[in-house]
Short mmCIF file of C-alpha atoms in Angstrom, two decimals:
data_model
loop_
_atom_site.label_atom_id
_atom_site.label_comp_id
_atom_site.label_asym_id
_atom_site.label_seq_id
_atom_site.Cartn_x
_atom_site.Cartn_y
_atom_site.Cartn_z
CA UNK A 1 128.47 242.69 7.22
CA UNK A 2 130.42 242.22 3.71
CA UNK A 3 129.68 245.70 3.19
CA UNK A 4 130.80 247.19 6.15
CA UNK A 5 133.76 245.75 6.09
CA UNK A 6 134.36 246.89 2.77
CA UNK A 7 133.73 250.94 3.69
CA UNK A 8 136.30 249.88 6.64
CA UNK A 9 138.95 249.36 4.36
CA UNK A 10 138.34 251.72 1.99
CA UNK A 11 138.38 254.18 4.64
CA UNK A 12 141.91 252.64 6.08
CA UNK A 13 143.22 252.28 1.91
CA UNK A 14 142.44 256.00 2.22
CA UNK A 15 144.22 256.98 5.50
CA UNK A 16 147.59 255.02 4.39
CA UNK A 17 147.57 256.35 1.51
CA UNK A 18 147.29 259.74 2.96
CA UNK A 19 149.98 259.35 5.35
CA UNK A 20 152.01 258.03 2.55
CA UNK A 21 151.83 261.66 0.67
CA UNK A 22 154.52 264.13 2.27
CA UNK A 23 154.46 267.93 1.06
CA UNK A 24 157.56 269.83 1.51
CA UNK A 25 155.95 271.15 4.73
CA UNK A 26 155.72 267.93 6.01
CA UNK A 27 159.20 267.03 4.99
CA UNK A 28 160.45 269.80 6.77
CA UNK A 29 158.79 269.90 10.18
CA UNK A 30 159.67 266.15 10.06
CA UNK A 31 163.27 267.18 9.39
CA UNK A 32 163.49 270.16 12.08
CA UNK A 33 162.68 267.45 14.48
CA UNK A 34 164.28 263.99 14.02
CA UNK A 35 166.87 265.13 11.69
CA UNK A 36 170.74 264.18 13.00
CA UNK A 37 172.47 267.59 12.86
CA UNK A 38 169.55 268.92 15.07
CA UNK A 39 168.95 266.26 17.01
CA UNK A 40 172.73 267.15 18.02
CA UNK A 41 172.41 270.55 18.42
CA UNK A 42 169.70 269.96 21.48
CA UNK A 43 172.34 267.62 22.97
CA UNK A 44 175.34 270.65 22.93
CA UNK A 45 172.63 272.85 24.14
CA UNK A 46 171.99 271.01 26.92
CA UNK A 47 175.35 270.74 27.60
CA UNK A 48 175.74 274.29 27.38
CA UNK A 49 172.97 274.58 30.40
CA UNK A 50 175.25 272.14 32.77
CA UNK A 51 178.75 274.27 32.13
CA UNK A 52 176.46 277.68 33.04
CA UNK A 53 175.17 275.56 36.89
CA UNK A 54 179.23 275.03 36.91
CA UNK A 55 180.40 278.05 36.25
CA UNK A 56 177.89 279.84 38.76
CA UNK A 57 178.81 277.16 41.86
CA UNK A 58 182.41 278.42 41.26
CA UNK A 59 180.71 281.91 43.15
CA UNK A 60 179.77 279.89 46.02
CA UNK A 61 181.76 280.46 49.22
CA UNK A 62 184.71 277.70 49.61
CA UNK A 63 183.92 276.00 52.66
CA UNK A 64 186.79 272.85 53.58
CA UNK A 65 186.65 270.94 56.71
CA UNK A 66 190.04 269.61 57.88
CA UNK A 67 191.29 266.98 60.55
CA UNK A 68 195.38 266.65 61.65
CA UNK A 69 196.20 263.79 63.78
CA UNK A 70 200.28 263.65 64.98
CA UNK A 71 201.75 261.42 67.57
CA UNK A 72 204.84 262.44 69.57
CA UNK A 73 207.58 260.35 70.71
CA UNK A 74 209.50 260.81 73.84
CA UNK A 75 209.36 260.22 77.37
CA UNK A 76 205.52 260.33 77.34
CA UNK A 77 204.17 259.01 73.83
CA UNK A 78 201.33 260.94 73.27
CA UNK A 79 198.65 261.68 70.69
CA UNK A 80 197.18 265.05 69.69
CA UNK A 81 194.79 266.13 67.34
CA UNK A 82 193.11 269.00 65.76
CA UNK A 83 189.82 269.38 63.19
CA UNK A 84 188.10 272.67 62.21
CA UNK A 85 186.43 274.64 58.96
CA UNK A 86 187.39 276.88 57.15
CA UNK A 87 185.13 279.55 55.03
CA UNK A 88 186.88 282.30 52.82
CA UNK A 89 185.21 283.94 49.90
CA UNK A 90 187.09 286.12 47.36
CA UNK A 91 185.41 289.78 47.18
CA UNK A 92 186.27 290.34 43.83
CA UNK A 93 184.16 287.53 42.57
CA UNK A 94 181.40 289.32 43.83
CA UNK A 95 181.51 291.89 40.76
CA UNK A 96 183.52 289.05 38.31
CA UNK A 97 180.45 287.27 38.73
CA UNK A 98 177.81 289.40 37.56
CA UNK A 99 179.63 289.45 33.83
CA UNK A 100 180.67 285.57 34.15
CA UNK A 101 177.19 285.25 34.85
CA UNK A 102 176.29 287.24 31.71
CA UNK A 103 178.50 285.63 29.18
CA UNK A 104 177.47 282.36 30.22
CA UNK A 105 173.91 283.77 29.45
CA UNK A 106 174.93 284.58 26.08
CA UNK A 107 176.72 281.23 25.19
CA UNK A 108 172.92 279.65 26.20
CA UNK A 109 171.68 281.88 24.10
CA UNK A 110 174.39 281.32 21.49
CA UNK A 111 173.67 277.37 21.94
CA UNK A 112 169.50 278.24 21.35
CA UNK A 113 171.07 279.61 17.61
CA UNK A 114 172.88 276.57 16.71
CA UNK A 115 170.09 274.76 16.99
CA UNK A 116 167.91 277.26 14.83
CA UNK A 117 171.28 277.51 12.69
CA UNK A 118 170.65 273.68 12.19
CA UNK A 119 166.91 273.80 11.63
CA UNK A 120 167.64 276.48 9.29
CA UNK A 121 170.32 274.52 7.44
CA UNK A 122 167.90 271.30 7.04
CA UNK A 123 165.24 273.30 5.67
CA UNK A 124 167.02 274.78 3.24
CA UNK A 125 168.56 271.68 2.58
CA UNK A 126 165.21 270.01 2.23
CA UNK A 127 163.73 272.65 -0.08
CA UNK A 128 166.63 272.15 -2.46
CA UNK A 129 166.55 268.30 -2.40
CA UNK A 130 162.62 267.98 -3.00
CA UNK A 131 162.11 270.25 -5.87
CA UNK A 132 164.82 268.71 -7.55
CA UNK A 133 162.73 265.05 -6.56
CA UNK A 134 160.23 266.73 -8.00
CA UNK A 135 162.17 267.90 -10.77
CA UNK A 136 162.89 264.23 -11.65
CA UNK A 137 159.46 262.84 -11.29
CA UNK A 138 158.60 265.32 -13.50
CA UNK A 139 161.10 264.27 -15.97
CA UNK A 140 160.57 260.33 -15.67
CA UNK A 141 156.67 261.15 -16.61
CA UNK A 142 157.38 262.90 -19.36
CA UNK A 143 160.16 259.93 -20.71
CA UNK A 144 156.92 257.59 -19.86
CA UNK A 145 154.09 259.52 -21.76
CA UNK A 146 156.50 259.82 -24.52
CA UNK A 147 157.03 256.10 -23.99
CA UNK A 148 153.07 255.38 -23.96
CA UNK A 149 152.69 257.47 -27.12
CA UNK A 150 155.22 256.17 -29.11
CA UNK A 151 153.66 252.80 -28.34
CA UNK A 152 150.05 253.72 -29.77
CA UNK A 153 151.59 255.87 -32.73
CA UNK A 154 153.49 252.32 -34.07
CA UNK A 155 149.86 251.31 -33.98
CA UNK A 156 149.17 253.90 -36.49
CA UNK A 157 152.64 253.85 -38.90
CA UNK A 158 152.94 251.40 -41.83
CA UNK A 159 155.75 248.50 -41.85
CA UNK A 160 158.42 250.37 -43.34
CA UNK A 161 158.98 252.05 -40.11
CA UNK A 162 158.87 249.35 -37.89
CA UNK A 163 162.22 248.49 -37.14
CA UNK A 164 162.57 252.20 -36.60
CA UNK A 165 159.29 252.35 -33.98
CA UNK A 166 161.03 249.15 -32.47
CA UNK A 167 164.21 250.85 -32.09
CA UNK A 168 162.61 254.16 -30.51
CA UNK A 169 160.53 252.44 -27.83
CA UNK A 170 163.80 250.45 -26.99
CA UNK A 171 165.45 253.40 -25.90
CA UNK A 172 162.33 255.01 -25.06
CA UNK A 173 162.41 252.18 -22.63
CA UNK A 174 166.39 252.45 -21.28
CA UNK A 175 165.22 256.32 -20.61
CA UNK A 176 162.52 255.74 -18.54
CA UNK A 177 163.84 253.17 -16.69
CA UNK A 178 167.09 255.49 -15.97
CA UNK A 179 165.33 258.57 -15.10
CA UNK A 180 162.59 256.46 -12.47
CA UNK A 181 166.29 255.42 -11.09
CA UNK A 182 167.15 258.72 -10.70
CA UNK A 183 164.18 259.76 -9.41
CA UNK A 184 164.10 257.22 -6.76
CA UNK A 185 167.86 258.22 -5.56
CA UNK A 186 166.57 261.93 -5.25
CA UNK A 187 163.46 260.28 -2.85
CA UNK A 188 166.25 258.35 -1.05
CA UNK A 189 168.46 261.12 -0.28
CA UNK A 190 165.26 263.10 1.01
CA UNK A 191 164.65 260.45 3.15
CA UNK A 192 168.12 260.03 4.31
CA UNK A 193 168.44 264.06 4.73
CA UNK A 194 165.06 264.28 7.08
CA UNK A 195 166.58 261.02 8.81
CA UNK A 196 163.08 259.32 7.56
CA UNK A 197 163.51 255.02 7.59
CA UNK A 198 164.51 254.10 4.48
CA UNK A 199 161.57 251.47 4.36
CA UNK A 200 159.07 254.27 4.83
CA UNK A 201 156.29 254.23 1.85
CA UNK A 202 157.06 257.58 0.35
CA UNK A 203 155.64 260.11 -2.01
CA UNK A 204 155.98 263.99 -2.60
CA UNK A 205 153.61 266.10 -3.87
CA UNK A 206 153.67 269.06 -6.17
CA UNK A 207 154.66 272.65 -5.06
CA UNK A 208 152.21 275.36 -7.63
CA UNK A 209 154.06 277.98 -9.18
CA UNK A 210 153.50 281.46 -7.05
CA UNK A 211 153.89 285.09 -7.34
CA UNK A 212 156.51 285.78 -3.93
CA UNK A 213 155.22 288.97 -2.80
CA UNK A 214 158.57 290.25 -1.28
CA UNK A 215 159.81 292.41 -4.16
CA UNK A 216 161.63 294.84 -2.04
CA UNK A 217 165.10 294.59 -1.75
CA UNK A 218 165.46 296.78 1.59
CA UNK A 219 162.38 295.45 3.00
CA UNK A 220 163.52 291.96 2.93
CA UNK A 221 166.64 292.65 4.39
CA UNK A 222 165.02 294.22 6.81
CA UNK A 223 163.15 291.10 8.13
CA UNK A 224 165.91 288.35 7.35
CA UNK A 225 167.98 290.47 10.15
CA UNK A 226 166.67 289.28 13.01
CA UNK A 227 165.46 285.64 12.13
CA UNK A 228 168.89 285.08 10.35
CA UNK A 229 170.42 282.00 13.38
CA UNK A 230 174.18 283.28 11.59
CA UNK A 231 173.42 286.38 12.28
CA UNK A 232 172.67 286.66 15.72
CA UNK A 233 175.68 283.74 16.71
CA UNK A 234 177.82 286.35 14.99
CA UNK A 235 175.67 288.80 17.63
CA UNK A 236 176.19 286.49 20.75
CA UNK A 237 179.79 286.09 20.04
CA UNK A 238 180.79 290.02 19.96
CA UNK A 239 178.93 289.66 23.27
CA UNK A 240 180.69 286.99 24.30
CA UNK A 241 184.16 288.00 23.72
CA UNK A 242 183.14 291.88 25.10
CA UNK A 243 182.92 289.72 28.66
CA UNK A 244 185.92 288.30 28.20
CA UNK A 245 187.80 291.29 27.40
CA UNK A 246 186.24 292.46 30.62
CA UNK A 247 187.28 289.69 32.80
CA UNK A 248 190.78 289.83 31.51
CA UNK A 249 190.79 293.13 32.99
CA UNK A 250 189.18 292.29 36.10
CA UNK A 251 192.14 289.42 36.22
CA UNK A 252 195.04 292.43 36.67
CA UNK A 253 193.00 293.88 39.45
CA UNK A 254 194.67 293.31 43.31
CA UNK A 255 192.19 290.38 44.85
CA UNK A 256 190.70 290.65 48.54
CA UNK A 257 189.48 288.01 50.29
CA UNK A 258 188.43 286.78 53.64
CA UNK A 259 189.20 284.14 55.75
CA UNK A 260 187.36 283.02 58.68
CA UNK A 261 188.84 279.62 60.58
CA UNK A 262 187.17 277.51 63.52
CA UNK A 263 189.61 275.30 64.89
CA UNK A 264 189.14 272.47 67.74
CA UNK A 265 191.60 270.25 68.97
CA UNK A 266 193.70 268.43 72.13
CA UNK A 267 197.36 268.55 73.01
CA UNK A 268 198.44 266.31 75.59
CA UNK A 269 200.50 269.66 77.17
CA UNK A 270 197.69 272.24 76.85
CA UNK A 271 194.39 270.26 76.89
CA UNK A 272 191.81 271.05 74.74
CA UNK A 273 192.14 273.62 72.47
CA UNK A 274 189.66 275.88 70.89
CA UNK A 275 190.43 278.44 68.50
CA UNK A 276 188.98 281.37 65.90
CA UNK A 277 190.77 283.40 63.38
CA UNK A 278 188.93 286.00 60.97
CA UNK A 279 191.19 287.67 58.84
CA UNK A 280 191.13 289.52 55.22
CA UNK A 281 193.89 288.28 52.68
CA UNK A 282 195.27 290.86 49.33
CA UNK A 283 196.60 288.71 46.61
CA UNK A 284 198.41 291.59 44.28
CA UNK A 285 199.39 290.20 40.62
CA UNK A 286 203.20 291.06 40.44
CA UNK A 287 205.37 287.70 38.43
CA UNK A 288 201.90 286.91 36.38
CA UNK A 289 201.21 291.00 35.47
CA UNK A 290 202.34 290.21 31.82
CA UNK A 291 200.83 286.73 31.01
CA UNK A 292 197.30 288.90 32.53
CA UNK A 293 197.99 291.39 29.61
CA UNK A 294 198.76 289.32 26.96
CA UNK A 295 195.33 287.71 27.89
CA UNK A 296 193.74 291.03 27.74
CA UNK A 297 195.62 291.65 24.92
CA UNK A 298 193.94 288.24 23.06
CA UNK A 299 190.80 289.12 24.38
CA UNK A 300 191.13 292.82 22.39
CA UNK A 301 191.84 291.21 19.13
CA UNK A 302 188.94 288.59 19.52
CA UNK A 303 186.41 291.18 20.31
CA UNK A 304 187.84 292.95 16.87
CA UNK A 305 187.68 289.67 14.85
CA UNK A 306 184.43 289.06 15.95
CA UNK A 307 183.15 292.02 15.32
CA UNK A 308 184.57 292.42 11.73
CA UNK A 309 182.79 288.63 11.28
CA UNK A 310 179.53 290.36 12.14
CA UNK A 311 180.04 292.98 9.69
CA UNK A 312 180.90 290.69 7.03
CA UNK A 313 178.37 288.60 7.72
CA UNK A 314 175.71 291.15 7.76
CA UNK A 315 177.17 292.30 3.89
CA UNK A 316 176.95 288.73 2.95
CA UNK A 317 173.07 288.54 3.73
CA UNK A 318 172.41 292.03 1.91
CA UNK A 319 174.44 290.41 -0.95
CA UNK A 320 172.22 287.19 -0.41
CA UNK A 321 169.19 289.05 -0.60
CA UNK A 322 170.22 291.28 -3.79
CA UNK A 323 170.73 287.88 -5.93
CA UNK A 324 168.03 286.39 -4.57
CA UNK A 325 165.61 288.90 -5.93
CA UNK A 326 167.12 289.37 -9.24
CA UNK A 327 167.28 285.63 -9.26
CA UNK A 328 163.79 285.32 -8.99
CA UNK A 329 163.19 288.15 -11.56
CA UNK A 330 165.29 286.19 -13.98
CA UNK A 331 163.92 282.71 -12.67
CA UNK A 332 159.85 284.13 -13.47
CA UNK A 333 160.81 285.77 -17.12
CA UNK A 334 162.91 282.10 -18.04
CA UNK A 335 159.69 279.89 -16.79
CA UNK A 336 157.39 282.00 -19.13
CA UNK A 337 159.95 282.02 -21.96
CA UNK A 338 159.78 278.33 -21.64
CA UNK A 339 156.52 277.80 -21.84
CA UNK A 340 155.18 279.89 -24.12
CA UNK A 341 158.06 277.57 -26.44
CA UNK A 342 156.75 274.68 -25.21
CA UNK A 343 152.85 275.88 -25.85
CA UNK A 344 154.71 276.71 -29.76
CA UNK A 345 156.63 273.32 -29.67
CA UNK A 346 153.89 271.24 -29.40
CA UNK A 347 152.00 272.51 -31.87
CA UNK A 348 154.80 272.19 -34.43
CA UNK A 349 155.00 268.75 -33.13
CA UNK A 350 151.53 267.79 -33.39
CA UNK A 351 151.88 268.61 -37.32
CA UNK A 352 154.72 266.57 -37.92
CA UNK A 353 153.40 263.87 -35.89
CA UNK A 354 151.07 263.01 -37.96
CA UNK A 355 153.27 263.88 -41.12
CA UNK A 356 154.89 260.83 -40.05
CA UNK A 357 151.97 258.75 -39.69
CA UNK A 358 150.92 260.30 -43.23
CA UNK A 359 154.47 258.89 -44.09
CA UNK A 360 155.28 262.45 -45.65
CA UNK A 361 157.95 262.67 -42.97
CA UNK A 362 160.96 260.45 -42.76
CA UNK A 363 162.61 258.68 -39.46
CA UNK A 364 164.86 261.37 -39.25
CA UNK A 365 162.94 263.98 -39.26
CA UNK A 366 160.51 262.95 -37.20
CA UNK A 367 163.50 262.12 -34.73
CA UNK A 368 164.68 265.63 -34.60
CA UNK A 369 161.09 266.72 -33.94
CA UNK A 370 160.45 264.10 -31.01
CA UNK A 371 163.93 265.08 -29.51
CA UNK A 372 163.16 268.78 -30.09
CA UNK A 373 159.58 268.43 -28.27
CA UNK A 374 160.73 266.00 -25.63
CA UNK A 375 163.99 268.95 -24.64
CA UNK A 376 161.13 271.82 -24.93
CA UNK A 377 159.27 269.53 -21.77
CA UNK A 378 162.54 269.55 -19.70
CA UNK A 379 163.42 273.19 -20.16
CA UNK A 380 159.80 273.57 -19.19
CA UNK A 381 160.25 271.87 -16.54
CA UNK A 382 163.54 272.94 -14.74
CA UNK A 383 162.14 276.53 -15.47
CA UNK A 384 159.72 275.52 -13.66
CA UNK A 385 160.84 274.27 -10.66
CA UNK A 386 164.06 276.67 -10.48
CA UNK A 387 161.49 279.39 -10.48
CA UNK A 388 159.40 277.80 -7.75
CA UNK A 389 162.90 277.03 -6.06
CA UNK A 390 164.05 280.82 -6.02
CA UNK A 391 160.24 282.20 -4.87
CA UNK A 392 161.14 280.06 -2.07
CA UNK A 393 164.58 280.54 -1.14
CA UNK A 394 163.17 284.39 -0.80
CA UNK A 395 160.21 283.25 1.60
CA UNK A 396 163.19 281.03 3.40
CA UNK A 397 165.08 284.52 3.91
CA UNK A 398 162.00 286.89 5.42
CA UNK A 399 161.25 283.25 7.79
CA UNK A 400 157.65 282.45 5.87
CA UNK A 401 156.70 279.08 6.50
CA UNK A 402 158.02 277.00 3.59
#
């Protein structure tokens, strides 16, 4: 029974502590989801879906029902009244609603970017913030195995450097304790950027260093086109304000309409009283002709401005891209620089480590050394990480699953 129990929690021990490990993966599907900027760009897309059910019942014929009800006061008082309905529909809606229809259609699908514009902001977001946790982890592990060794190397030295030793593992210990700080603020601002509780038990795991295999500059332009969310808002909105342009010239058009009218009602003279009228009504713009063209007018320069936007924006992504690649081409030659020193530093170090311990090396030597070494680990490091960082940003651009 004692042993059962036992495997039981081992195998729960396990499961918590696997639940307990997120990769950036996790972090960012967790993000996409609960995360507050895209948790409110559902609610404006939803939104967006109500105004397009408005602005389509606005087609519907106007139907009105109406009841009068006068008294009249003279030698006989008497009471008459009169109730009816009245239908009318505007023709010209008919053809002004196919391309209100259509830039409503567009806004939805403008609304379906925002929220991929959000996703797409908190992913990047999240890359950026966990390699830099990652970064500092990094760098609070090296502080503490520098920490750990200084500890069994005053072990090893003779008295006359003890107040030294003592000195260097006090500061060994203010380091350590500053960068785990730091490290812990970068965890907290992950959590706080994927909207994860702040009580949640918490722990990121490594990201490999990886050859990216888009090394084309034209091909991954190519493929960031159409999964870029700025993009295609930039492509919705030229629609967009195309309709509008169109509708402000539908709004100088003449405007026919019909009118049909069923009227019942009693008049003390005439009796009951039962009438129909059909009739056809043309509305021609004449006093409001030049507030209609200075609409137009706006709606001309808008469809310019937006398209000039999309143009920009399209240069800005090819620019993007360019950097991004010669980035990483920079980012890969700087991580082996660095560690190829580091491979060199440590070496050197190992010698004059135990030069010191031979006490054929003084404090302040052996200072410089430990401060050269321990700067080789964090050039190593952000090299690292900055080159893992870039590989990514370009897997970010061609929409490979980060």
């Amino acid at each position: 029974m004692f042993n059962r129990i036992l495997i039981l929690f081992m195998i729960n021990s396990l499961f918590v502590n696997a639940q307990q490990r997120w990769s950036l993966t996790d972090c960012i599907a967790y993000g996409r989801k609960h995360s507050q900027l895209a948790v409110e760009a559902r609610i404006w897309n939803k939104s967006f879906r109500e105004q397009q059910k408005q602005t389509l019942q606005q087609f519907l014929p106007s139907v009105s029902g109406f009841f009068n009800l006068s008294f009249q006061h003279n030698a006989t008082d008497a009471y008459s009244h009169q109730a009816g309905i009245q239908l009318s529909q505007d023709l010209g809606l008919l053809y002004r609603r196919r391309h209100q229809a259509e830039r409503i259609k567009n806004t939805i699908s403008q609304a379906d970017e925002n929220i991929s514009f959000a996703q797409n902001t908190i992913e990047e977001g999240t890359l950026r913030v966990y390699i830099n946790a990652l970064t500092l982890k990094r760098r609070a592990e090296v502080f503490n195995h520098y920490y750990r060794r200084n500890l069994r190397l005053g072990e090893k030295t003779g008295k006359e450097t003890h107040y030294f030793m003592t000195a260097l593992q006090a500061e060994d210990r203010l380091n350590l304790q500053a960068a785990r700080r730091n490290a812990d603020l970068a965890l907290l601002q992950l959590k706080q950027l994927i909207n994860l509780d702040m009580e949640q038990s918490f722990e990121i795991v490594d990201i490999p260093v990886y050859i990216n295999a888009y090394e084309g500059q034209e091909e991954v332009y190519r493929a960031s086109i159409p999964i870029d969310p700025t993009i295609n808002q930039a492509k919705y909105a030229v629609l967009i304000a195309e309709k509008n342009k169109i509708l402000s010239e539908i709004d100088l058009w003449p405007t026919v309409s019909l009118l049909y009218q069923n009227t019942l009602g009693w008049d003390p003279g005439n009796g009951g009283i039962y009438q129909n009228f059909f009739g056809i009504g043309v509305n021609i713009p004449v006093f409001n002709g030049r507030t209609g063209r200075t609409q137009l007018n706006i709606a001309k320069i808008t469809l310019e401005l937006r398209q000039k936007q999309l143009e920009h924006l399209l240069r800005n992504l090819e620019d993007a891209v360019t950097l991004i690649i010669r980035s990483l081409h920079n980012a890969r030659e700087t991580h082996k620089e660095a560690r190829d020193a580091l491979e060199k530093q440590k070496l050197e170090f190992l010698i004059m480590e135990q030069q010191f311990i031979n006490g054929r090396l003084s404090n302040a030597d052996y200072l410089s050394a430990r401060n050269w070494m321990i700067n080789a680990e964090f050039r190593a490091i952000d090299a690292r990480y900055n080159y893992v960082l870039t590989a990514k940003l370009l897997d970010f651009f061609v929409g490979e699953t980060l």
